[in-house]
Short mmCIF file of C-alpha atoms in Angstrom, two decimals:
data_model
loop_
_atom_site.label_atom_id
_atom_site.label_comp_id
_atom_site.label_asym_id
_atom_site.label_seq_id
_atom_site.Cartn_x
_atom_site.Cartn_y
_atom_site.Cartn_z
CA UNK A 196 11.63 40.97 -30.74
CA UNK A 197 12.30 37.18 -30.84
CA UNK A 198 9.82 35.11 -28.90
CA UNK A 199 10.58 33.05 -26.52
CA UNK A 200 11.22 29.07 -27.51
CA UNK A 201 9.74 26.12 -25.57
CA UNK A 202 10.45 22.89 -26.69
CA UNK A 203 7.03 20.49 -25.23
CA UNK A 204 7.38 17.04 -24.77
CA UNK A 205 4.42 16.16 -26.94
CA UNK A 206 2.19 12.99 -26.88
CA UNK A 207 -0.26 13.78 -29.55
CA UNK A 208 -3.11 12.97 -27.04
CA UNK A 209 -5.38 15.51 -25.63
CA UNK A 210 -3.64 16.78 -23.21
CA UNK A 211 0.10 17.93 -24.20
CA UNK A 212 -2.41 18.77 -27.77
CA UNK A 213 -4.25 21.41 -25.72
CA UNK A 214 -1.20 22.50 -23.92
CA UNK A 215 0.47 23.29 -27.67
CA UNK A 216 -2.34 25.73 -28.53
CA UNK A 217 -2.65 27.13 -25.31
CA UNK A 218 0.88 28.34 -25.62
CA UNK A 219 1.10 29.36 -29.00
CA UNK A 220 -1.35 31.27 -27.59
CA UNK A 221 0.13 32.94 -25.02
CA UNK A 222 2.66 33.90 -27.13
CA UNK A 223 5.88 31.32 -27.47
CA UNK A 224 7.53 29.25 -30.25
CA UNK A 225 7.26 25.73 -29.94
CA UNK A 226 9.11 23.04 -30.66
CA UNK A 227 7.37 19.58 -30.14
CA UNK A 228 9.51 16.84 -28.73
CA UNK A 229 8.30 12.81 -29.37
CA UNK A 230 10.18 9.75 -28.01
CA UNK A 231 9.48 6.43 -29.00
CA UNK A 232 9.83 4.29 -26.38
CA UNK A 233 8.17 1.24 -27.87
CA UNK A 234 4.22 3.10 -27.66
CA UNK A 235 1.93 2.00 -30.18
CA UNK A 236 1.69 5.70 -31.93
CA UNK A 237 1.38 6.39 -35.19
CA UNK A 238 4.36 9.03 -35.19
CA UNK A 239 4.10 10.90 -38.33
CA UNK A 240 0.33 11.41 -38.30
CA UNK A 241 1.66 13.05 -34.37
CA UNK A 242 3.75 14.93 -36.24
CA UNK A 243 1.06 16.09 -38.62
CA UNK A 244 -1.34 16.84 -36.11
CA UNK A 245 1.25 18.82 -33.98
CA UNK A 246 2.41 20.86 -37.22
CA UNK A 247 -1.19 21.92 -38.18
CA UNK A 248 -1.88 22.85 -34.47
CA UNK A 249 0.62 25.15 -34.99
CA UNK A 250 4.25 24.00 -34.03
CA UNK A 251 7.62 25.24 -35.84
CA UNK A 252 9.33 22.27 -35.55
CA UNK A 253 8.72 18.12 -34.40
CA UNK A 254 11.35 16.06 -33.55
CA UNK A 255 10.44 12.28 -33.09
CA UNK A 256 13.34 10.34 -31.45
CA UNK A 257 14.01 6.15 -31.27
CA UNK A 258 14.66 6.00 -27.69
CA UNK A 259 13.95 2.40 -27.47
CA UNK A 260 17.12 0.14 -27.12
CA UNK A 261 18.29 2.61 -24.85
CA UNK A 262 15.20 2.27 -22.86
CA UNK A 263 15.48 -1.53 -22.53
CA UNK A 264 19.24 -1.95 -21.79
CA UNK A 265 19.89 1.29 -19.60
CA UNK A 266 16.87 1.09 -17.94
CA UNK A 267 14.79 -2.42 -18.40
CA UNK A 268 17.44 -4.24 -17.98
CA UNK A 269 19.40 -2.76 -14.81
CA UNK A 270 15.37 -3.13 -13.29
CA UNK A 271 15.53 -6.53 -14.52
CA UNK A 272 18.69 -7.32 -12.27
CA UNK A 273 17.52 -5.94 -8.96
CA UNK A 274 14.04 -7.13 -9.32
CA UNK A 275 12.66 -2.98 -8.88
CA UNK A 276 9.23 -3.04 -7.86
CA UNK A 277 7.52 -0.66 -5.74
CA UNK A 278 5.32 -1.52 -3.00
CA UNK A 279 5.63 -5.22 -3.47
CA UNK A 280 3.72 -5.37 -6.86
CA UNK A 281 4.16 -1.70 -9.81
CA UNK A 282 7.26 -2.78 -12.10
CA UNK A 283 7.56 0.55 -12.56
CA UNK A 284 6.69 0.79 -16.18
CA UNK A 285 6.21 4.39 -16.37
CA UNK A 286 9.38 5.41 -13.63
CA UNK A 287 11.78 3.68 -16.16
CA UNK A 288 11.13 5.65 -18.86
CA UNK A 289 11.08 9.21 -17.51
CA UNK A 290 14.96 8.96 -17.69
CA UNK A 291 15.35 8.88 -21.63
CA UNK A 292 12.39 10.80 -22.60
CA UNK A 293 14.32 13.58 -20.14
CA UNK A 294 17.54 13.29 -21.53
CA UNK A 295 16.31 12.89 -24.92
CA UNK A 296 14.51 16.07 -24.75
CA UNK A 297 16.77 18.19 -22.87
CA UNK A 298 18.76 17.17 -26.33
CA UNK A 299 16.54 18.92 -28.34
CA UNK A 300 16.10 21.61 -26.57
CA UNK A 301 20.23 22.15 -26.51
CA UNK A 302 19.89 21.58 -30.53
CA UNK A 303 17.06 23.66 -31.46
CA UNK A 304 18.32 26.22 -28.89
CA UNK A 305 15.26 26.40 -26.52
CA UNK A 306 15.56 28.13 -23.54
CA UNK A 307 12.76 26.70 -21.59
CA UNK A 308 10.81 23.42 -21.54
CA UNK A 309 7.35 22.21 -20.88
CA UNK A 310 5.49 19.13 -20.49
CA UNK A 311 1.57 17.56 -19.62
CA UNK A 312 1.76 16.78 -16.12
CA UNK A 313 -0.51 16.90 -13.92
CA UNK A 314 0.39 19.30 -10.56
CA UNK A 315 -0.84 15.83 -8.68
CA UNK A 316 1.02 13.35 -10.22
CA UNK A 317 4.85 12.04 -9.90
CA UNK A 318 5.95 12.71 -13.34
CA UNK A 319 6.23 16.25 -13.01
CA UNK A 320 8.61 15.54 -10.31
CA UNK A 321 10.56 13.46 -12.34
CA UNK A 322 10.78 15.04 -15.64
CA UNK A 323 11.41 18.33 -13.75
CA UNK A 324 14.47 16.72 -11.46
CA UNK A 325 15.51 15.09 -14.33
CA UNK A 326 15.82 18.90 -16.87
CA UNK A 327 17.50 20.09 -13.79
CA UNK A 328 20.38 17.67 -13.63
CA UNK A 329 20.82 17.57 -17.34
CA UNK A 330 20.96 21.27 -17.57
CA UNK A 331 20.47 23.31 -14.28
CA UNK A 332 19.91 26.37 -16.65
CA UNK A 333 16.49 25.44 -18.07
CA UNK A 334 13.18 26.65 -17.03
CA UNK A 335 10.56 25.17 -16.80
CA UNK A 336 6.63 25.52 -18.05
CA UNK A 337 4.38 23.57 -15.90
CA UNK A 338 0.70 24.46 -17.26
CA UNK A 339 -1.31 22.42 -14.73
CA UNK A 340 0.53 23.99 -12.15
CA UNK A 341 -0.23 27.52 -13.44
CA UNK A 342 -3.50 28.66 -11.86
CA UNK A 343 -4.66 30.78 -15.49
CA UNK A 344 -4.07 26.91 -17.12
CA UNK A 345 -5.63 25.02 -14.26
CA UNK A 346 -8.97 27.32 -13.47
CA UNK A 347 -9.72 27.80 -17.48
CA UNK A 348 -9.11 23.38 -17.48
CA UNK A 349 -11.05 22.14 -14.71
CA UNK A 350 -10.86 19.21 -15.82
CA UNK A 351 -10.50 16.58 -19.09
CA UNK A 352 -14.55 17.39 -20.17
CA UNK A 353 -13.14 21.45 -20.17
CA UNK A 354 -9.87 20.12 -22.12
CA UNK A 355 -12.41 17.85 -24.94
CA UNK A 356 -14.47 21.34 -25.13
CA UNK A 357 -11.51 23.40 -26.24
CA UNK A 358 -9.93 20.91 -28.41
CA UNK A 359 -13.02 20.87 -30.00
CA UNK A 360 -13.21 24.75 -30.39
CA UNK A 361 -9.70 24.25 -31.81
CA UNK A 362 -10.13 21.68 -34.11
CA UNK A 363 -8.01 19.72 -32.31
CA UNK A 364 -8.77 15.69 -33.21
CA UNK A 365 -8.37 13.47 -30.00
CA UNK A 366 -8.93 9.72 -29.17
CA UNK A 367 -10.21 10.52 -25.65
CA UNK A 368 -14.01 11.06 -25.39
CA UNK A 369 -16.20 11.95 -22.54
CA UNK A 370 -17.90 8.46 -22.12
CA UNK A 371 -14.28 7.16 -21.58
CA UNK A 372 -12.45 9.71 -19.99
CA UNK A 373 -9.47 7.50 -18.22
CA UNK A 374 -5.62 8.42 -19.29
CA UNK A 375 -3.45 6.11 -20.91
CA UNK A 376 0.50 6.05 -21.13
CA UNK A 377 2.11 3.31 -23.01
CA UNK A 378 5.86 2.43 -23.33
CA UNK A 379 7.92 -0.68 -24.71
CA UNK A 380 7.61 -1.80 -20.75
CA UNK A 381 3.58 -1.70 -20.46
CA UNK A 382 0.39 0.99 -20.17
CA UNK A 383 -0.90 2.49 -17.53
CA UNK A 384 -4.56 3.78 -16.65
CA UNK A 385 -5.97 6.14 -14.35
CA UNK A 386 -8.57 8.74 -13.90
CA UNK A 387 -12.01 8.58 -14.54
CA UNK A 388 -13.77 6.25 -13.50
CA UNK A 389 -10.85 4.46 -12.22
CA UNK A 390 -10.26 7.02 -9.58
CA UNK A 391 -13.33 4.77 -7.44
CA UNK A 392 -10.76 1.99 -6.09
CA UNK A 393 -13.96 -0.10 -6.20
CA UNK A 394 -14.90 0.29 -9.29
CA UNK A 395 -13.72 -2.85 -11.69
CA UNK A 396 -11.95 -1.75 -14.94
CA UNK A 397 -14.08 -2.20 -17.95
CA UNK A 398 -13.45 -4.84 -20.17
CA UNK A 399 -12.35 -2.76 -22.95
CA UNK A 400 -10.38 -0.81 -21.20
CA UNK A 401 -7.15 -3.21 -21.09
CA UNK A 402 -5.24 -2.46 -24.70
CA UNK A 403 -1.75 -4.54 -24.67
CA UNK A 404 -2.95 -8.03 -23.30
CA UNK A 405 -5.72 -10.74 -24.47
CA UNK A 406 -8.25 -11.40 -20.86
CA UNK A 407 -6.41 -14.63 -19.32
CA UNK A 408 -10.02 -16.23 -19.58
CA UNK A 409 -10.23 -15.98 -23.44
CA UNK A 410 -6.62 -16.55 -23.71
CA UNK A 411 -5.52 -19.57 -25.23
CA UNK A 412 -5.78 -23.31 -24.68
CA UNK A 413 -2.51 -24.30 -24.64
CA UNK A 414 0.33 -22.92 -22.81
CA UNK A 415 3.31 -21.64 -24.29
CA UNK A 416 6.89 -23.32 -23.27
CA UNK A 417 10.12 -20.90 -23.90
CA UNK A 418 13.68 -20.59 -22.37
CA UNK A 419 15.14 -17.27 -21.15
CA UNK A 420 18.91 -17.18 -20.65
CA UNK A 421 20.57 -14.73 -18.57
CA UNK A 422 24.25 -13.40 -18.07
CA UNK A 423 25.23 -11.46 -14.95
CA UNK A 424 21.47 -11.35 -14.93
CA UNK A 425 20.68 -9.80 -17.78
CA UNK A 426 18.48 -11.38 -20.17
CA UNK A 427 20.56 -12.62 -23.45
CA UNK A 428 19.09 -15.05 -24.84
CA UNK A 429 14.98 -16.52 -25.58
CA UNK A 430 14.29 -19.78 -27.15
CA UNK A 431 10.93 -19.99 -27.99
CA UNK A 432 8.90 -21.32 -31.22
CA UNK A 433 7.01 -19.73 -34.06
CA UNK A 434 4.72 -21.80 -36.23
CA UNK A 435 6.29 -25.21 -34.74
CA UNK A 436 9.40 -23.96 -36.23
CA UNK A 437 12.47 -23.01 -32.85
CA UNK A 438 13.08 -19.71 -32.71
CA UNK A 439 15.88 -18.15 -31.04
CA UNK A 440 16.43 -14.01 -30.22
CA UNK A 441 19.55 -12.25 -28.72
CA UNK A 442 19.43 -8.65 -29.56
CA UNK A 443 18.09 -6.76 -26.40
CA UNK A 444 15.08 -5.02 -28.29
CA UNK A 445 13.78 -7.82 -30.47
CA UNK A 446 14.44 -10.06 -26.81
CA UNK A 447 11.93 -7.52 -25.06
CA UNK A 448 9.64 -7.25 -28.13
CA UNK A 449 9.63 -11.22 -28.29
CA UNK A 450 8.38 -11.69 -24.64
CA UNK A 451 5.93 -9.07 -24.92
CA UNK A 452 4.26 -10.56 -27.66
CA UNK A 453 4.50 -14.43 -25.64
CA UNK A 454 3.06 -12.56 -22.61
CA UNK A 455 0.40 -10.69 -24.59
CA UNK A 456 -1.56 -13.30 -26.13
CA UNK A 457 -1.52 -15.23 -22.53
CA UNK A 458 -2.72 -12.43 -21.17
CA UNK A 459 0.31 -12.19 -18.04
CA UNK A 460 1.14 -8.91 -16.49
CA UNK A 461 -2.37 -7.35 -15.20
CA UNK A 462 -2.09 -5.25 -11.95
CA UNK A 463 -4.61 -3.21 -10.79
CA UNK A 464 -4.03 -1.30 -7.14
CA UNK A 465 -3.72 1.78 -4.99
CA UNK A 466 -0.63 2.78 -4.92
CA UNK A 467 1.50 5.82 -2.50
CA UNK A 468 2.83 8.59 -5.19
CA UNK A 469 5.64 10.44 -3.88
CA UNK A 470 4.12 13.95 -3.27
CA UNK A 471 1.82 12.26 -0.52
CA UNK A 472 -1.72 11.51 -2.25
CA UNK A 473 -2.82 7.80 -2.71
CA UNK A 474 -3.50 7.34 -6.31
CA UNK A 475 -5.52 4.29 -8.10
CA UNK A 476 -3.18 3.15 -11.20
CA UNK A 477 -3.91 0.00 -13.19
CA UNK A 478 -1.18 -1.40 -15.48
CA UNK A 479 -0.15 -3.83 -18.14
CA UNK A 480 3.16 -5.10 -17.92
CA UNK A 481 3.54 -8.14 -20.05
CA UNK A 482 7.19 -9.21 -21.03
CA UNK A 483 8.93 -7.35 -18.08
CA UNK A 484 6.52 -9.22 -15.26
CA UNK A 485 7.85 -12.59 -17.13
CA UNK A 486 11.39 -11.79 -17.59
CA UNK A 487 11.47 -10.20 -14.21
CA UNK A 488 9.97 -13.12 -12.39
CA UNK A 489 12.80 -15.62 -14.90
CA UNK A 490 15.52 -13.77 -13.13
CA UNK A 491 14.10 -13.69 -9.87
CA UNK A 492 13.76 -17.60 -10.01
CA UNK A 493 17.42 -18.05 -11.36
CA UNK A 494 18.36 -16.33 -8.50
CA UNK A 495 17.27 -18.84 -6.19
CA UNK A 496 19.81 -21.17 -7.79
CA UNK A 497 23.11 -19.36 -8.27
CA UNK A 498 23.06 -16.52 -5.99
CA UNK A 499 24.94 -16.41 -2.50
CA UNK A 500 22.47 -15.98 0.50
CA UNK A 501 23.50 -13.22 1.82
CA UNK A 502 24.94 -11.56 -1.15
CA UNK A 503 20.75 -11.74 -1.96
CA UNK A 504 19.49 -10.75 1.15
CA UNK A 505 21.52 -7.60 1.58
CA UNK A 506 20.73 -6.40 -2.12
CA UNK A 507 17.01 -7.35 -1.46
CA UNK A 508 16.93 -5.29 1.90
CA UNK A 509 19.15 -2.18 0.48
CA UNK A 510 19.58 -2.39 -3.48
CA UNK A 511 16.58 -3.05 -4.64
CA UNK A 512 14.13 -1.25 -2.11
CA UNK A 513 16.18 1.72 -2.52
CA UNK A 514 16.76 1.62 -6.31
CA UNK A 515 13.23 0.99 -6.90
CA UNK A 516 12.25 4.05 -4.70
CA UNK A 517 15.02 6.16 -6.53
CA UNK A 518 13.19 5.24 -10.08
CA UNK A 519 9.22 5.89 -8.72
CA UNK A 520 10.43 9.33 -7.36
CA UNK A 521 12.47 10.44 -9.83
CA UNK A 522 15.67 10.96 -8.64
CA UNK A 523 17.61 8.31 -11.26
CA UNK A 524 20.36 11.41 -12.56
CA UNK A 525 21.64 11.13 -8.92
CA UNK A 526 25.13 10.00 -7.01
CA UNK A 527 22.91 7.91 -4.68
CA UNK A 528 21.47 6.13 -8.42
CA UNK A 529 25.37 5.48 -9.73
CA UNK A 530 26.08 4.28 -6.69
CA UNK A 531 23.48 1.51 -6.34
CA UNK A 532 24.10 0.84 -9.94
CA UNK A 533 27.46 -0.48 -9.16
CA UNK A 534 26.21 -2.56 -6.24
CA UNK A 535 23.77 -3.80 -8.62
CA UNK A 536 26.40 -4.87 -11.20
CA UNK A 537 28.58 -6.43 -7.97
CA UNK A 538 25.10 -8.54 -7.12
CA UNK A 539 25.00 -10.17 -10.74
CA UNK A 540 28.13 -11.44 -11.47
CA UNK A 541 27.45 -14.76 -11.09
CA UNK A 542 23.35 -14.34 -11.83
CA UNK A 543 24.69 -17.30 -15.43
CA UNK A 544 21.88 -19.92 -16.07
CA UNK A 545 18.64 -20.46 -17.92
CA UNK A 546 15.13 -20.72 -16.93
CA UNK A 547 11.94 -23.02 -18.68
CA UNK A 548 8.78 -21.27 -18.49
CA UNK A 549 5.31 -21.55 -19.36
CA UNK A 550 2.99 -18.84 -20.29
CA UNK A 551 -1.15 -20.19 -19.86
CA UNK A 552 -4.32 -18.01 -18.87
CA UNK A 553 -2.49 -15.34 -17.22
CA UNK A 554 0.23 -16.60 -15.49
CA UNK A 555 3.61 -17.52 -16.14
CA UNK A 556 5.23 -20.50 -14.49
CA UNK A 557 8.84 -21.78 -14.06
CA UNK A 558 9.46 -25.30 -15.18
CA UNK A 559 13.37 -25.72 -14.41
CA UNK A 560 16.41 -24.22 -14.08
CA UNK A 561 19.79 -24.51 -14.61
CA UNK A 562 23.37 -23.02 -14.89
CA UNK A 563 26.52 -24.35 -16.60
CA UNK A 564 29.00 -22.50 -14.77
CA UNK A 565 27.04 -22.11 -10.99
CA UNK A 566 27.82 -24.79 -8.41
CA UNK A 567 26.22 -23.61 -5.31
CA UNK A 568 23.26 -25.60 -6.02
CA UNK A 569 24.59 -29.70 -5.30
CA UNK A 570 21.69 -31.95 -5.69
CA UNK A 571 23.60 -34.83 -3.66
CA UNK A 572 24.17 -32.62 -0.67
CA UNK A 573 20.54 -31.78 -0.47
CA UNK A 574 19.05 -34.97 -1.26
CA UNK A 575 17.14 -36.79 1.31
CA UNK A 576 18.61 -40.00 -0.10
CA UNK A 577 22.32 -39.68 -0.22
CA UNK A 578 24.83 -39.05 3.10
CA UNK A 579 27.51 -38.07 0.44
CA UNK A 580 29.73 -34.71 2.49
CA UNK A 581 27.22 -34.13 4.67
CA UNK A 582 27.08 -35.28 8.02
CA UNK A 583 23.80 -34.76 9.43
CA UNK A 584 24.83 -35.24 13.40
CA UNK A 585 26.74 -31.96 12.80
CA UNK A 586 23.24 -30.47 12.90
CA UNK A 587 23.05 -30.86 16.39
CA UNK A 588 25.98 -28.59 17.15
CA UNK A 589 23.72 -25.97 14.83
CA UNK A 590 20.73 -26.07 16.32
CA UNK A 591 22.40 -25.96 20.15
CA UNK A 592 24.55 -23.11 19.38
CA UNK A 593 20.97 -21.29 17.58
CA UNK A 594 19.35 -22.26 20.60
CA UNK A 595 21.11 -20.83 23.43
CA UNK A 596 19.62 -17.19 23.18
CA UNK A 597 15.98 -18.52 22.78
CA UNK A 598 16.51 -20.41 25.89
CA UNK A 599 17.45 -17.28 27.84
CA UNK A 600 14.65 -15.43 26.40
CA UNK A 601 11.97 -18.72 27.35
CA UNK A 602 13.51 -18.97 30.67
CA UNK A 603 12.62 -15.19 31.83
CA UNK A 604 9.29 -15.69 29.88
CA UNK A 605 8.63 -18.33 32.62
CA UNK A 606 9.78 -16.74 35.27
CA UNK A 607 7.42 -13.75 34.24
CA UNK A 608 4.35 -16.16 34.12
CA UNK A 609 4.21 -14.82 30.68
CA UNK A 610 2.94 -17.09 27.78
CA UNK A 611 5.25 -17.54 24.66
#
């Protein structure tokens, strides 16, 4: 009788490692899934490691561009963050890892899936409401949900124990027991020690950016340039030589590196996951944190005021919320999509920055084909249009409710 097939989304770190043996030990075929989405992995010696562990099959998929412009980029448009500071670096890649696997699955004919999620976490909800969508038939394998998985693992130190009964080779040790995920967006850390919110991240622990207080001297002067605010364009220069990048990846790639050696894009804070638990996260987000805070500034310039306040106060909130819980293959995500795209037609200019010790700053802006900005009307110098006695008219017409409301105050004895 034919076992059953599982195909694993597969890391190649400890914990999706131990989850391969554990079910070839219970019995099931197992096809490892990989996506590159821009992690710093060595791939093949993955592959290698998931082979000898005892896989049938590896599949190792370039999910990258599609990461950046499906994903990044839409992000990028409605400035998603959640809770006022995560750029959502993990969220935005749970959507093509999904579909990518759910692809090999269909192709290698598995009839169930698994992945390394913790029964805690908000991944699990999003990879799992992500299979569903894609293909309401598949089941699902959740080991740290399974109480024979979760009582044999206590814990990472039980995982490093039977890895090392296995043979299993791992990078995580018990001196430095945090998790790491990495993507083309940034890396995340959590667990461990980091689980004390008071407790100050080692130095060591940080892997994508250089500590703003060793990073370089000089600042770093590029140019982003944005259509219907997305990012096209990045002037920039290499060895005192001007560079200039338009394809989407090499773009992202490009601003990384400029953000990485200045050290931009550290968070570290406590953060609300979606199943209800309060969870201490600390992330790396270098070339999205500058490109997001380009568009945001262009904004200022070309986009209508109210076109900006109503997509701040319903698009992005609610996009951002649809991304950190997982719900992106949804009507309610197409649908805010297209209000996105609606926001951004006239998001057309270029922004000056400067990367230095950390930060990035915004040196000017412009657009070529935006004219809601007129430096004459708002200059303190010049009548031009403008007539400022009409101001008076304004401010009498604003005022009339407030003088209601101060009246009965009075009247009250009640202090404003």
């Amino acid at each position: 009788m034919a076992k059953d097939k599982v195909c694993l989304a597969y890391s190649g770190g400890l914990d999706t490692s131990c989850i391969l043996a554990w079910l070839i030990e219970k019995g099931y075929d197992v096809v490892c899934f990989m996506a590159d989405v821009g992690q710093e992995e060595d791939f093949e010696a993955a592959k290698q490691k998931a082979l000898k562990i005892g896989a049938k099959e590896v599949y190792v998929e370039d999910m990258r561009r599609e990461f950046v412009e499906e994903l990044c980029f839409p992000a990028i448009q409605c400035n998603a963050v959640y809770e006022n500071i995560y750029l959502l670096g993990t969220s935005l890649a749970r959507p093509v890892i999904a579909r990518a696997q759910i692809s090999v699955a269909q192709k290698t004919k598995c009839t169930l899936v698994s992945h390394g999620c913790t029964g805690k976490g908000n991944d699990q909800v999003r990879f799992e409401l992500a299979f569903y969508a894609l293909q309401p038939s598949i089941k699902v394998i959740a080991p740290w949900r399974i109480p024979e998985f979760y009582n044999r693992f206590a814990g990472r130190n039980d995982l490093l124990d039977y890895a090392a009964q296995q043979f299993i080779p791992v990078t995580s040790t018990k001196s430095k027991p945090w998790s790491m995920d990495e993507n083309l967006a940034h890396c995340s850390y959590e667990a461990g020690i980091l689980e004390d919110p008071n407790t100050t991240p080692p130095a060591d622990m940080w892997k994508l950016t250089q500590d703003p207080e060793s990073a370089p001297n000089t600042p770093e002067d590029f140019t982003f340039v944005f259509e219907k605010g997305i990012p096209v364009k990045l002037f920039y220069k290499e060895a005192g030589k001007d560079k200039t990048v338009t394809n989407p990846l090499d773009l992202f790639l490009t601003s990384n590196s400029i953000a990485r050696r200045h050290g931009v894009g550290r968070v570290d804070i406590v953060e609300n996951r979606f199943i209800g638990l309060k969870s201490r996260g600390c992330y790396e987000t270098p070339g999205l944190t500058m490109l997001r805070s380009a568009h945001l500034d262009l904004e200022g310039l070309v986009l209508d005021r109210e076109v900006r306040a109503l997509r701040d106060q319903f698009v992005t909130f609610n996009y951002s919320k649809i991304l950190y819980n997982g719900l992106y293959f949804s009507p309610e995500r197409e649908f805010l999509e297209e209000s996105i795209k609606a926001s951004q037609k006239n998001v057309n200019g270029q922004v000056r920055c400067r990367a230095y010790k950390g930060q990035m700053m915004v040196l000017g802006r412009s657009s070529e084909t935006e004219k809601l900005y007129d430096a004459t009307e708002s200059s303190m110098d010049e009548i031009t249009g403008f007539e400022p006695s009409e101001t008076s008219g304004f401010i009498g017409v604003q005022a009339i409710r407030l003088k209601k409301y101060g009246a009965m105050k009075g009247e009250k004895g009640e202090r404003l």
